[in-house]
Coordinates of C-alpha atoms in Angstrom, one line a residue:
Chain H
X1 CA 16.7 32.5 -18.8
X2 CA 17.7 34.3 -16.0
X3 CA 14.5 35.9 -15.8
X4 CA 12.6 32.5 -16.0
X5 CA 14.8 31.4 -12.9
X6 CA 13.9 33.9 -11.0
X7 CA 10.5 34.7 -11.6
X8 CA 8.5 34.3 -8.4
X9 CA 5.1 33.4 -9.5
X10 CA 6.5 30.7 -11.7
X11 CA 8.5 29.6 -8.3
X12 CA 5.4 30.3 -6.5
X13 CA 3.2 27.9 -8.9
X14 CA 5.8 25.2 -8.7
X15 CA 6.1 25.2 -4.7
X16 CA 2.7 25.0 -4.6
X17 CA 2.1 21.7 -7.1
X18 CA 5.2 20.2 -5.7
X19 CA 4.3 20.6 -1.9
X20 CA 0.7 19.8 -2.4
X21 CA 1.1 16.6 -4.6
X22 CA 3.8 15.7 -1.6
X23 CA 1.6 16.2 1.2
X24 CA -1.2 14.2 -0.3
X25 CA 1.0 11.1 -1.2
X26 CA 2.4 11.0 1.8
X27 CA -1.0 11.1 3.9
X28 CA -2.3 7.9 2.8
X29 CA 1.1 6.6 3.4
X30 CA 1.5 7.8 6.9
X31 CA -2.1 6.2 8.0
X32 CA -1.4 2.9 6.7
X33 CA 2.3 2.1 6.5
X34 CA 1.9 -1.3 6.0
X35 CA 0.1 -0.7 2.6
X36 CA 3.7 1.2 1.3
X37 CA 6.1 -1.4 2.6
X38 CA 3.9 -3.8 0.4
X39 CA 4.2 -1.8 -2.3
X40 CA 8.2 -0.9 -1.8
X41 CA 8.0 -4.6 -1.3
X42 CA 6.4 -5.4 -4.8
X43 CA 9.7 -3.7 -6.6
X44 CA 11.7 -5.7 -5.3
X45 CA 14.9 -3.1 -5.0
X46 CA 15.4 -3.1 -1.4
X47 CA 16.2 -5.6 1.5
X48 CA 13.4 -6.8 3.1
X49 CA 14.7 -5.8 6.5
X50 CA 15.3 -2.3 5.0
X51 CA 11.5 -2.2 4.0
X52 CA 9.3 -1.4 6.9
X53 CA 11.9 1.2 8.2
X54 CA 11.6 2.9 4.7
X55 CA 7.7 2.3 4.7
X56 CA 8.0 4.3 8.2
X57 CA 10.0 7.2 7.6
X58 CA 9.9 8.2 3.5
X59 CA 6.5 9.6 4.3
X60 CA 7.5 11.7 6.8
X61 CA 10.3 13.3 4.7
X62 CA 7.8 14.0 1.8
X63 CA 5.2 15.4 4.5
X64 CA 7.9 17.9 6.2
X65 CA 9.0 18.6 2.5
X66 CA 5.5 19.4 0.7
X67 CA 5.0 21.4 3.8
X68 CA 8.1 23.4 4.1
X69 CA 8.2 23.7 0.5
X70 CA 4.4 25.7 0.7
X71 CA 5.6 27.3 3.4
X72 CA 9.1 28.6 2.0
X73 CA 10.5 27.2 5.0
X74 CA 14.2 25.4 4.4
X75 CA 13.3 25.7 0.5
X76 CA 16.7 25.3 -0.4
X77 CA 17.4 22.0 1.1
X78 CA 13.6 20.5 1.1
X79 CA 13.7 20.9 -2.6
X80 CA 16.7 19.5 -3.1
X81 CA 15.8 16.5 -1.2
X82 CA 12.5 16.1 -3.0
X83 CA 14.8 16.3 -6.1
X84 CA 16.7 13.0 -5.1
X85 CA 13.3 11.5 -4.3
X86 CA 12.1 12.2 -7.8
X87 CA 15.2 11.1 -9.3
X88 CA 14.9 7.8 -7.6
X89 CA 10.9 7.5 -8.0
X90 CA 11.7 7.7 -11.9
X91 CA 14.7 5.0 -11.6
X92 CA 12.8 2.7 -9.1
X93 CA 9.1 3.0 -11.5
X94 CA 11.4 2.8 -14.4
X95 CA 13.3 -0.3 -13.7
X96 CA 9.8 -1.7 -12.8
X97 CA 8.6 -1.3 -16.3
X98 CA 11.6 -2.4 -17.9
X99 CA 11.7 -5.6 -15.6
X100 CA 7.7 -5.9 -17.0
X101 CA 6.4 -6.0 -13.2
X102 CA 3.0 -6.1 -12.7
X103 CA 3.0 -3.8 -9.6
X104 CA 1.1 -1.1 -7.7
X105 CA 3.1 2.6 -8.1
X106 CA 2.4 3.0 -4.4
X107 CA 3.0 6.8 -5.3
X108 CA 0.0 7.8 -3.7
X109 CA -0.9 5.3 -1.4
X110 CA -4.4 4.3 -1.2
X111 CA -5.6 5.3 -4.6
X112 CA -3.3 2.4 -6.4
X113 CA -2.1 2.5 -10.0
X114 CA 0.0 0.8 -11.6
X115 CA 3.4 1.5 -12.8
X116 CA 3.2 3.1 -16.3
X117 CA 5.3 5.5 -17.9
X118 CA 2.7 8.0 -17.2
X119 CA 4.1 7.9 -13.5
X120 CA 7.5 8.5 -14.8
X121 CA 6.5 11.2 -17.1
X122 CA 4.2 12.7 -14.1
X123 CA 7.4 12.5 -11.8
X124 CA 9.7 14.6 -14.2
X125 CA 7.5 17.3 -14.9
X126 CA 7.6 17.4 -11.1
X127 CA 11.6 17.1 -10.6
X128 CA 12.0 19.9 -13.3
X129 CA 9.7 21.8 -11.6
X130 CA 11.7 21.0 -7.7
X131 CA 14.8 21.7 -9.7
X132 CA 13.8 25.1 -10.8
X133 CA 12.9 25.8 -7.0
X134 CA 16.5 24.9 -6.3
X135 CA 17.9 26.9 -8.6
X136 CA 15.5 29.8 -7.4
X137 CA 16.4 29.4 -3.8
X138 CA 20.3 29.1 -4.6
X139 CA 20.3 32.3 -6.5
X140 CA 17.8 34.1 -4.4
X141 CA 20.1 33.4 -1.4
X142 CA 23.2 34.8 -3.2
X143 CA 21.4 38.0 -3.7
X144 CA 19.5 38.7 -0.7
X145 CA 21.0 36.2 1.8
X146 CA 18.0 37.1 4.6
X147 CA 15.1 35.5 1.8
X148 CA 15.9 32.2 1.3
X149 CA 14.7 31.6 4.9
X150 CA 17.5 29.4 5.6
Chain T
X1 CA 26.7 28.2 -3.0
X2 CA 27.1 27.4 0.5
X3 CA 26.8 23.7 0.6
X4 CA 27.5 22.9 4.4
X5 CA 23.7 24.8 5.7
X6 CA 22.5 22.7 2.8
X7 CA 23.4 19.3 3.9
X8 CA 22.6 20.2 7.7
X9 CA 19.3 21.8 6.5
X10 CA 18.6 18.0 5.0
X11 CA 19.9 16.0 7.9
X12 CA 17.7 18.4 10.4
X13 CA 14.8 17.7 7.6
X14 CA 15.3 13.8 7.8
X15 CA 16.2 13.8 11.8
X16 CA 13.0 15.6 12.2
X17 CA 11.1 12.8 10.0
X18 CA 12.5 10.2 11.7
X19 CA 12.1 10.9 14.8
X20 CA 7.8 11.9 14.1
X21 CA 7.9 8.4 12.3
X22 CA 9.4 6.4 14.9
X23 CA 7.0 8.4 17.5
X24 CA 4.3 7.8 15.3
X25 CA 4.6 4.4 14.2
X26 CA 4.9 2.9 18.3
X27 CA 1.8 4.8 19.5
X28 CA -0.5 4.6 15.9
X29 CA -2.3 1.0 15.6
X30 CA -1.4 0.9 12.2
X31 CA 2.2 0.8 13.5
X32 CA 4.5 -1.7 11.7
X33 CA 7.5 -3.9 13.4
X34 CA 10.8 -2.4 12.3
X35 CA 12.1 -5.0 10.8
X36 CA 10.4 -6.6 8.0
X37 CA 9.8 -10.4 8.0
X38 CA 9.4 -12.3 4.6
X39 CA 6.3 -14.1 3.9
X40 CA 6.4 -17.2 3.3
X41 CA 3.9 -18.9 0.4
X42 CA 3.2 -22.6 1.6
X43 CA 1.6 -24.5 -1.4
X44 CA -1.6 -26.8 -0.5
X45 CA -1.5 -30.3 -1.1
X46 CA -4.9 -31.7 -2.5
X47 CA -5.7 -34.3 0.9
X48 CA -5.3 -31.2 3.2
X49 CA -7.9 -29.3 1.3
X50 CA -10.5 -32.1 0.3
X51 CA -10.2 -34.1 2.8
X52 CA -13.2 -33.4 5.0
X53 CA -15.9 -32.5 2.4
X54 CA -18.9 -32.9 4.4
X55 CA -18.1 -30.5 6.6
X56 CA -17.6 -27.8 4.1
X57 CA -20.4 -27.4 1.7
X58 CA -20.8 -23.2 2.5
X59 CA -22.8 -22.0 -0.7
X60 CA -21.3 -19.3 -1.8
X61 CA -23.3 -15.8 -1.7
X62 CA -25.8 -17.3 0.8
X63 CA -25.5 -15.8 4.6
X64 CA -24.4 -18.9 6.9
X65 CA -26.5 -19.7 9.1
X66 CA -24.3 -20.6 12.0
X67 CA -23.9 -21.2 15.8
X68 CA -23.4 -17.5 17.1
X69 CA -19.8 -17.7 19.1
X70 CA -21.4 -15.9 21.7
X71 CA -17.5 -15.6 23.6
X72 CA -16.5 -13.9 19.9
X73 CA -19.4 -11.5 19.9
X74 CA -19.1 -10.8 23.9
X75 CA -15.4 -10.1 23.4
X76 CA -16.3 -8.1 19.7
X77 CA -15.3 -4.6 21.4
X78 CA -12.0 -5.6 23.1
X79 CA -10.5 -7.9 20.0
X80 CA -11.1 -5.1 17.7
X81 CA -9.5 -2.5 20.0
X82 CA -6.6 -4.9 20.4
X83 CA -6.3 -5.7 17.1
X84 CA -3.0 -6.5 15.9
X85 CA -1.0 -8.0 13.1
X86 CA -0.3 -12.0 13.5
X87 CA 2.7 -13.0 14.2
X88 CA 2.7 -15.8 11.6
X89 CA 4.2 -14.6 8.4
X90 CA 3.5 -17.3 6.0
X91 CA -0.1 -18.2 3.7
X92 CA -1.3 -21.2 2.1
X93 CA -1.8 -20.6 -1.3
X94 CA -3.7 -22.8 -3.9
X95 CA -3.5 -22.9 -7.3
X96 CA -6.2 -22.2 -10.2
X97 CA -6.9 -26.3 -10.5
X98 CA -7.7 -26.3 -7.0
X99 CA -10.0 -23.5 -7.1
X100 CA -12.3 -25.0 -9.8
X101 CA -12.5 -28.0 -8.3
X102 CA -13.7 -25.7 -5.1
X103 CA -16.1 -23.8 -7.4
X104 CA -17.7 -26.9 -8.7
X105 CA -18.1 -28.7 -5.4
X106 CA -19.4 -25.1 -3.9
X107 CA -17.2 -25.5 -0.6
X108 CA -15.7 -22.6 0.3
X109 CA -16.6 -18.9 1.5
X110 CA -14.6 -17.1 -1.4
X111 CA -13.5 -13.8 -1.4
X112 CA -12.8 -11.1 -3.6
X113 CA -10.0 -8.4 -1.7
X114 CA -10.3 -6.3 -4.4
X115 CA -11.8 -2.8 -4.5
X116 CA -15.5 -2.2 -4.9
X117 CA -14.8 -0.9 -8.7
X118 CA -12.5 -3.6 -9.8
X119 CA -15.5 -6.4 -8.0
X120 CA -18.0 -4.7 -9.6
X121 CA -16.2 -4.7 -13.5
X122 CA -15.6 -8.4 -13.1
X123 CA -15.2 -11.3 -10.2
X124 CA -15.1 -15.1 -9.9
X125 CA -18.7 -16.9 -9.7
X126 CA -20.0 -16.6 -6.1
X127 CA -17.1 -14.1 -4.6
X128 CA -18.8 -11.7 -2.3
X129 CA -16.5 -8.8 -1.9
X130 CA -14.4 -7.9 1.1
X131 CA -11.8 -4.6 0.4
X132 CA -8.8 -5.2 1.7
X133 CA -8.2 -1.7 2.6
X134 CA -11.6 -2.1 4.7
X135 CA -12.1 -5.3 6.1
X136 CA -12.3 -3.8 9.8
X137 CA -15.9 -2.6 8.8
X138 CA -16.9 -6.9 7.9
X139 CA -15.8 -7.7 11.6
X140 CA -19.4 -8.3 12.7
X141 CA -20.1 -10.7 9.4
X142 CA -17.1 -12.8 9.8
X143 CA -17.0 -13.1 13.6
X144 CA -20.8 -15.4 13.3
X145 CA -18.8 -17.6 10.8
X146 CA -17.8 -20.5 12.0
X147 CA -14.0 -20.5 12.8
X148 CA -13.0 -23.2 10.3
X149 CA -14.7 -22.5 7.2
X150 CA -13.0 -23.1 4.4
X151 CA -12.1 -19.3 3.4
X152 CA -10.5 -18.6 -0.3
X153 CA -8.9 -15.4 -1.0
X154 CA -7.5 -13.6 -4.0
X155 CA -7.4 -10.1 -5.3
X156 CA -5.0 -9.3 -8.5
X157 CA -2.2 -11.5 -8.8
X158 CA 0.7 -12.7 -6.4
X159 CA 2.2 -9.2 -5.6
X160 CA -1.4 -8.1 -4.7
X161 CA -1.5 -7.3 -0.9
X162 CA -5.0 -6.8 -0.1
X163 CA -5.8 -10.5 0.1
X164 CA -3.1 -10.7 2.6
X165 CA -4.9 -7.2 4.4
X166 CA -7.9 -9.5 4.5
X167 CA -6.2 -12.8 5.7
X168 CA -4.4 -11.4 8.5
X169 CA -7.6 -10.1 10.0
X170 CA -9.5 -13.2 9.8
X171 CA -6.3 -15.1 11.7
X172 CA -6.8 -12.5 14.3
X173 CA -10.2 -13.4 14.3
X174 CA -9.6 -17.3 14.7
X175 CA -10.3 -18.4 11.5
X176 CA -7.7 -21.2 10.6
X177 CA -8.5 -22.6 7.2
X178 CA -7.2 -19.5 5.0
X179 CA -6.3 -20.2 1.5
X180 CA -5.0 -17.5 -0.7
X181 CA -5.2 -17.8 -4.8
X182 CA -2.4 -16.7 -5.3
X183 CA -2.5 -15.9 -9.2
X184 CA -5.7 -14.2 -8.4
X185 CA -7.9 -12.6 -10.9
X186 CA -5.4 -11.9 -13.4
X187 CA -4.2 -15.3 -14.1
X188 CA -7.9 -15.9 -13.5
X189 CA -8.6 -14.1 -17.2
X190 CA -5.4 -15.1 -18.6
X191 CA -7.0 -18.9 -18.3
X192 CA -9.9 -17.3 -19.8
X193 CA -12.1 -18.4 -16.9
X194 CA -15.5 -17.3 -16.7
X195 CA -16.5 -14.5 -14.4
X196 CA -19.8 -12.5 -13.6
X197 CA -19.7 -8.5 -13.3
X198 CA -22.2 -6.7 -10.7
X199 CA -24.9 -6.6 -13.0
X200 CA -25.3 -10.4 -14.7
X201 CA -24.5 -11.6 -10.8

């Protein structure tokens, strides 16, 4: 298990698909911010004055992250805060399905879908995979504390 | 584990995005107001919307053939570069009744804010198709239009946002008569109404 953890081309593989998927969802997301606050709007989970200011800066966060991931900058911390993002995505599509809303996923901005458990399956494969970086990064630190570029 | 670098790591992280989308959003011309107002959904009484019907018998799918607002079209450049959202954050909406009895009297300019895939699978009778996520590129179409034409909107249902894309940047333009169907084209086919695809249209 150990091994697993540690392997770096399995971290490698998993920095990548997390920080690219990141990076593109948060392009479209960036150009048009009105689009996500309509969509953040549609699942009805947040204050409406808490909306645009989300709409604003999420994107940002998943931008540095996908980037800093890829780059094995801050891994430590941009995974774990990708890591809270997923967990949320899967509660926020989840509780959208289960309250049978009709809505756009707004998980990748333009290109709309609509919430399915697809999405939520999708999203776990990628918190196991951020989790895994984590756990990578934690353990890499404790053994060389100069790697983990922190 | 060293969790204090971790949590100042993440603040740094979240500081940093922030601050590039609080820069970003005040000098992009996408930007959005901080604060988020609620839009309101006014429902249309019949008078207001058949009152008038000479004036509105716009076929639908043919090109209107209008006085040119020759101000509109001299101004074209500098409205579109100072394009901005309205401030008004309410619609009229209309419900499916009232939008047969605008299909069979052929009043209105309808249009479908749906995506060019979703028109093409399936529309309402006479919809010509404005993307919501595009409507900048119909600025030189709607600005010979007549300012108060009868305009119907609707994309999917009343979560759908690119009606709204599409309504906002025709009040920019002037036009005042904007109706939005608001169960759109999925309580459209839940009524089992009939609708043309690209190819039978």
């Amino acid at each position: 298990m150990r091994s697993i953890i540690l392997n770096k081309y399995l971290v490698l593989i998993s920095r990548f698909i997390v920080g690219i998927v990141f990076i593109i969802a948060s392009i479209d997301k960036i150009a048009v911010p009105e689009l996500f606050a309509i969509n953040i709007e549609g699942y009805d989970l947040l204050p409406i004055s808490l909306i645009n200011i989300t709409a604003i800066i999420v994107p940002w966060i998943e931008l540095l992250c996908g980037i800093f991931l890829i780059s094995s900058f801050y891994l430590r911390s941009s995974s774990f805060i990708v890591s809270i993002f997923l967990v949320s995505f899967i509660l926020m599509i989840t509780s959208a399905i289960l309250r049978g809303l009709h809505i756009d996923c707004g998980c990748f901005g333009i290109d709309s879908s609509e919430v399915s458990w697809y999405r939520v399956i999708e999203d776990i494969i990628l918190l196991l995979m951020s989790i895994h970086i984590y756990y990578y990064s934690t353990k890499i630190e404790d053994l060389h504390p100069l790697k983990s570029g922190t | 584990m060293k969790i204090r670098p971790l949590f100042k790591e993440a603040f740094l992280i979240i500081f940093l995005s922030i601050l590039l989308g609080l820069v970003y959003n005040t000098t992009s011309r996408k930007g959005i107001p901080l604060i988020r107002e609620e839009i309101k959904k006014i429902t249309t009484s019949d008078t207001l919307l058949f009152s008038n019907p000479e004036k509105d018998t716009v076929l639908p799918n043919v090109p209107v053939i209008a006085p040119l607002h020759e101000q509109a079209l001299r101004n074209a450049d500098s409205i579109e570069r100072n394009y901005k959202r309205p401030e008004k954050k309410s619609i009229n909406i209309v419900n499916i009744e009232q939008v047969k009895k605008i299909l069979n009297e052929k009043r209105a300019l309808i249009i479908d804010a749906r995506d060019v895939e979703s028109y093409r699978q399936g529309h309402i009778n006479g919809a010509i198709n404005v993307p919501g996520l595009s409507v900048d590129q119909y600025f030189e179409k709607f600005v010979e239009l007549p300012r108060d034409t009868l305009i119907l909107l609707y994309c999917n249902n009343p979560t759908c946002h690119l009606s709204r894309l599409v309504g906002d940047f025709l009040q920019t333009l002037g036009f005042t008569r904007l109706y939005h169907f608001d169960g759109g084209f999925d309580e459209w086919m839940d009524k089992k109404m009939p609708y043309v695809t690209e190819d039978s249209n």
